[in-house]
């Protein structure tokens, strides 16, 4: 069974940093493209960042480019999202997802709140 | 980047109704389009991929069509569990942009 379990969310002050983790199981993580998708309260889905199958190509939405970094640790089957210079409009549920057939598996999400 | 739009933004319907949602891409994406259903407090669920392929386990009342820049999601006979928000997503290349969503509520 495919499972994606996010962690690392929480309350952070504007300008601060946070690192999200996503533990993957039930599929070959090292052969999978992965993404982070977020959803602000009461709003729609927003694709944030993607990592290629090979792990050597990264992609970012304009809204987070230069502030967020996606990476993975194959030995731990874990995807990461390092977020810095956080702003109030980064407040959202962040989902980890596998990019196959679009996005076929999603985690349950972790809430990031940026507020003073 | 390619932009995605959906119409309508809200749709009021009754159980048993046939429902159609439209998604448009600002440039051709061939058939690289997926549809998702999301219920409050839950992660999205993949319904349709490659414009018209039904994901395993999804009821056959859901269907997708289209290619290029115009796509549709059809629910042939709306069931009580189908009241939700529906999103399209293009995935021909990153960024995997989503449409703004269509909320299907009870008339």
Short mmCIF file of C-alpha atoms in Angstrom, two decimals:
data_model
loop_
_atom_site.label_atom_id
_atom_site.label_comp_id
_atom_site.label_asym_id
_atom_site.label_seq_id
_atom_site.Cartn_x
_atom_site.Cartn_y
_atom_site.Cartn_z
CA UNK A 1 0.00 0.00 0.00
CA UNK A 2 1.33 3.40 -1.00
CA UNK A 3 1.71 5.77 1.94
CA UNK A 4 2.96 9.33 2.12
CA UNK A 5 3.29 10.83 5.59
CA UNK A 6 4.15 14.51 5.94
CA UNK A 7 5.60 16.11 9.04
CA UNK A 8 7.32 19.30 10.09
CA UNK A 9 4.49 21.78 9.84
CA UNK A 10 3.72 24.31 12.52
CA UNK A 11 3.61 27.96 13.46
CA UNK A 12 6.50 30.13 12.26
CA UNK A 13 7.08 33.87 12.28
CA UNK A 14 7.29 35.87 9.05
CA UNK A 15 10.82 35.67 7.68
CA UNK A 16 11.43 32.34 9.39
CA UNK A 17 12.27 28.90 8.04
CA UNK A 18 10.77 25.44 8.23
CA UNK A 19 11.61 22.06 6.76
CA UNK A 20 8.85 19.67 5.77
CA UNK A 21 9.44 15.95 5.45
CA UNK A 22 7.47 13.27 3.64
CA UNK A 23 8.11 9.61 4.46
CA UNK A 24 7.22 7.39 1.52
CA UNK A 25 6.46 3.68 1.52
CA UNK A 26 4.78 1.04 -0.61
CA UNK A 27 6.42 2.01 -3.91
CA UNK A 28 9.85 2.51 -5.44
CA UNK A 29 10.62 6.01 -4.19
CA UNK A 30 13.93 6.24 -6.04
CA UNK A 31 12.11 5.77 -9.38
CA UNK A 32 9.36 8.29 -8.75
CA UNK A 33 8.90 11.95 -9.56
CA UNK A 34 7.45 13.80 -6.58
CA UNK A 35 5.80 17.13 -5.87
CA UNK A 36 4.66 19.40 -3.10
CA UNK A 37 1.21 20.95 -3.48
CA UNK A 38 -0.33 23.45 -1.08
CA UNK A 39 -3.78 24.71 -0.27
CA UNK A 40 -4.35 27.96 1.58
CA UNK A 41 -7.38 28.06 3.90
CA UNK A 42 -10.56 28.09 1.83
CA UNK A 43 -8.63 28.28 -1.44
CA UNK A 44 -7.77 25.97 -4.32
CA UNK A 45 -4.83 23.69 -4.96
CA UNK A 46 -1.48 25.27 -5.85
CA UNK A 47 1.42 23.23 -7.20
CA UNK A 48 4.57 24.36 -5.37
CA UNK A 49 7.58 22.28 -6.39
CA UNK A 50 8.58 19.13 -8.24
CA UNK A 51 11.53 16.74 -8.30
CA UNK A 52 12.38 14.62 -11.33
CA UNK A 53 12.65 10.82 -11.28
CA UNK A 54 16.43 11.05 -11.40
CA UNK A 55 16.42 13.55 -8.57
CA UNK A 56 18.71 15.96 -10.39
CA UNK A 57 16.10 18.36 -11.73
CA UNK A 58 13.99 20.59 -9.54
CA UNK A 59 11.08 22.82 -10.43
CA UNK A 60 9.35 25.64 -8.56
CA UNK A 61 6.29 27.83 -8.79
CA UNK A 62 7.17 31.49 -9.31
CA UNK A 63 5.67 32.30 -5.90
CA UNK A 64 8.31 30.25 -4.07
CA UNK A 65 11.30 30.34 -6.41
CA UNK A 66 14.45 31.32 -4.56
CA UNK A 67 12.86 30.68 -1.15
CA UNK A 68 11.96 26.97 -1.20
CA UNK A 69 14.18 23.97 -1.98
CA UNK A 70 12.96 20.45 -2.76
CA UNK A 71 15.20 17.46 -2.18
CA UNK A 72 15.11 13.79 -1.28
CA UNK A 73 17.04 11.16 0.66
CA UNK A 74 16.69 7.87 -1.17
CA UNK A 75 18.27 5.92 1.68
CA UNK A 76 15.44 7.08 3.93
CA UNK A 77 12.68 7.17 1.30
CA UNK A 78 12.01 10.74 2.33
CA UNK A 79 11.12 13.89 0.39
CA UNK A 80 11.88 17.31 1.85
CA UNK A 81 10.79 20.90 1.33
CA UNK A 82 13.07 23.50 2.88
CA UNK A 83 11.17 26.77 3.20
CA UNK A 84 12.81 30.07 4.06
CA UNK A 85 11.84 33.75 4.10
CA UNK A 86 8.32 32.63 4.88
CA UNK A 87 5.45 35.06 4.37
CA UNK A 88 1.87 35.15 5.57
CA UNK A 89 0.66 34.04 2.15
CA UNK A 90 2.65 30.81 2.52
CA UNK A 91 0.13 29.73 5.16
CA UNK A 92 -1.42 26.52 3.85
CA UNK A 93 -1.75 22.79 4.14
CA UNK A 94 1.22 21.29 2.32
CA UNK A 95 0.71 17.96 0.59
CA UNK A 96 3.40 15.59 -0.58
CA UNK A 97 2.41 13.73 -3.73
CA UNK A 98 3.66 11.20 -6.26
CA UNK A 99 3.72 12.42 -9.84
CA UNK A 100 2.36 9.55 -11.87
CA UNK A 101 -0.72 9.82 -14.11
CA UNK A 102 -0.78 13.41 -12.96
CA UNK A 103 -0.60 13.04 -9.21
CA UNK A 104 -1.87 9.65 -8.16
CA UNK A 105 -1.04 9.48 -4.47
CA UNK A 106 -1.27 12.22 -1.86
CA UNK A 107 -0.32 12.46 1.78
CA UNK A 108 -2.72 13.73 4.40
CA UNK A 109 -1.02 17.12 4.51
CA UNK A 110 0.77 19.19 7.13
CA UNK A 111 -0.33 22.67 8.15
CA UNK A 112 2.10 25.56 7.97
CA UNK A 113 1.00 28.80 9.61
CA UNK A 114 3.08 31.94 9.12
CA UNK A 115 2.11 34.53 11.69
CA UNK A 116 3.60 36.78 14.33
CA UNK B 1 3.62 29.15 -18.18
CA UNK B 2 0.36 27.54 -19.27
CA UNK B 3 -2.71 28.78 -17.41
CA UNK B 4 -5.70 26.61 -16.57
CA UNK B 5 -9.29 27.80 -16.27
CA UNK B 6 -12.46 25.98 -15.24
CA UNK B 7 -16.14 26.66 -15.66
CA UNK B 8 -18.41 27.01 -13.93
CA UNK B 9 -16.85 27.95 -10.59
CA UNK B 10 -19.93 26.66 -8.77
CA UNK B 11 -22.58 24.25 -9.96
CA UNK B 12 -25.82 23.45 -8.16
CA UNK B 13 -27.30 20.08 -9.03
CA UNK B 14 -29.57 17.32 -7.76
CA UNK B 15 -28.97 13.64 -7.23
CA UNK B 16 -29.37 11.89 -10.57
CA UNK B 17 -28.41 14.92 -12.66
CA UNK B 18 -25.86 14.76 -15.46
CA UNK B 19 -23.08 17.21 -14.67
CA UNK B 20 -20.39 18.59 -16.98
CA UNK B 21 -17.37 20.66 -15.96
CA UNK B 22 -15.10 22.32 -18.50
CA UNK B 23 -11.36 22.94 -18.22
CA UNK B 24 -9.34 25.00 -20.67
CA UNK B 25 -5.59 25.33 -21.10
CA UNK B 26 -4.00 28.50 -22.48
CA UNK B 27 -1.85 26.36 -24.80
CA UNK B 28 -2.13 22.82 -26.10
CA UNK B 29 -1.29 20.14 -23.56
CA UNK B 30 -2.25 17.22 -25.83
CA UNK B 31 -4.00 14.77 -23.47
CA UNK B 32 -1.85 15.43 -20.42
CA UNK B 33 -4.74 16.37 -18.17
CA UNK B 34 -5.98 14.92 -14.89
CA UNK B 35 -9.14 15.48 -12.86
CA UNK B 36 -9.39 15.34 -9.06
CA UNK B 37 -12.19 15.29 -6.52
CA UNK B 38 -11.66 16.91 -3.15
CA UNK B 39 -13.96 16.79 -0.15
CA UNK B 40 -13.61 19.14 2.85
CA UNK B 41 -10.71 18.26 5.11
CA UNK B 42 -9.42 15.55 2.78
CA UNK B 43 -6.61 15.23 0.27
CA UNK B 44 -7.56 15.31 -3.41
CA UNK B 45 -8.38 12.03 -5.12
CA UNK B 46 -7.37 11.23 -8.70
CA UNK B 47 -10.39 10.44 -10.89
CA UNK B 48 -9.22 10.72 -14.51
CA UNK B 49 -5.76 10.83 -16.07
CA UNK B 50 -4.57 11.36 -19.63
CA UNK B 51 -7.81 13.25 -20.26
CA UNK B 52 -10.06 10.19 -20.49
CA UNK B 53 -8.54 7.26 -18.58
CA UNK B 54 -10.48 6.24 -15.50
CA UNK B 55 -8.33 5.68 -12.41
CA UNK B 56 -8.70 2.25 -10.85
CA UNK B 57 -11.55 2.06 -8.37
CA UNK B 58 -13.32 5.20 -9.62
CA UNK B 59 -16.99 4.64 -10.54
CA UNK B 60 -17.77 4.50 -14.25
CA UNK B 61 -20.26 7.38 -13.94
CA UNK B 62 -17.18 9.61 -14.10
CA UNK B 63 -15.76 10.21 -17.56
CA UNK B 64 -13.37 12.64 -19.19
CA UNK B 65 -12.88 13.84 -22.72
CA UNK B 66 -10.99 16.38 -24.78
CA UNK B 67 -7.51 17.11 -26.03
CA UNK B 68 -5.40 20.11 -26.91
CA UNK B 69 -6.86 23.00 -24.96
CA UNK B 70 -10.42 22.00 -24.06
CA UNK B 71 -11.47 19.23 -21.72
CA UNK B 72 -14.60 18.07 -19.92
CA UNK B 73 -15.39 16.00 -16.86
CA UNK B 74 -18.84 14.43 -16.89
CA UNK B 75 -20.69 12.75 -14.06
CA UNK B 76 -23.47 10.79 -15.73
CA UNK B 77 -25.76 10.51 -12.70
CA UNK B 78 -24.78 12.54 -9.65
CA UNK B 79 -24.68 10.57 -6.41
CA UNK B 80 -24.77 11.94 -2.83
CA UNK B 81 -21.04 11.30 -2.36
CA UNK B 82 -20.18 13.33 -5.46
CA UNK B 83 -20.89 16.71 -3.88
CA UNK B 84 -17.35 18.04 -3.70
CA UNK B 85 -14.89 20.35 -5.44
CA UNK B 86 -13.32 19.22 -8.71
CA UNK B 87 -9.97 20.35 -10.08
CA UNK B 88 -8.23 19.82 -13.40
CA UNK B 89 -4.43 19.74 -13.65
CA UNK B 90 -2.09 19.81 -16.58
CA UNK B 91 0.96 17.57 -16.37
CA UNK B 92 2.68 17.67 -19.75
CA UNK B 93 5.60 19.41 -18.06
CA UNK B 94 6.32 21.26 -14.83
CA UNK B 95 4.73 23.38 -13.44
CA UNK B 96 1.81 21.00 -12.95
CA UNK B 97 -0.72 23.82 -12.76
CA UNK B 98 -4.21 23.27 -11.36
CA UNK B 99 -7.41 24.89 -12.46
CA UNK B 100 -9.21 27.08 -9.89
CA UNK B 101 -11.78 24.40 -9.08
CA UNK B 102 -15.50 23.78 -9.53
CA UNK B 103 -17.66 23.29 -6.46
CA UNK B 104 -20.61 20.98 -7.00
CA UNK B 105 -23.26 21.57 -4.36
CA UNK B 106 -26.79 20.50 -3.70
CA UNK B 107 -29.56 22.39 -5.48
#
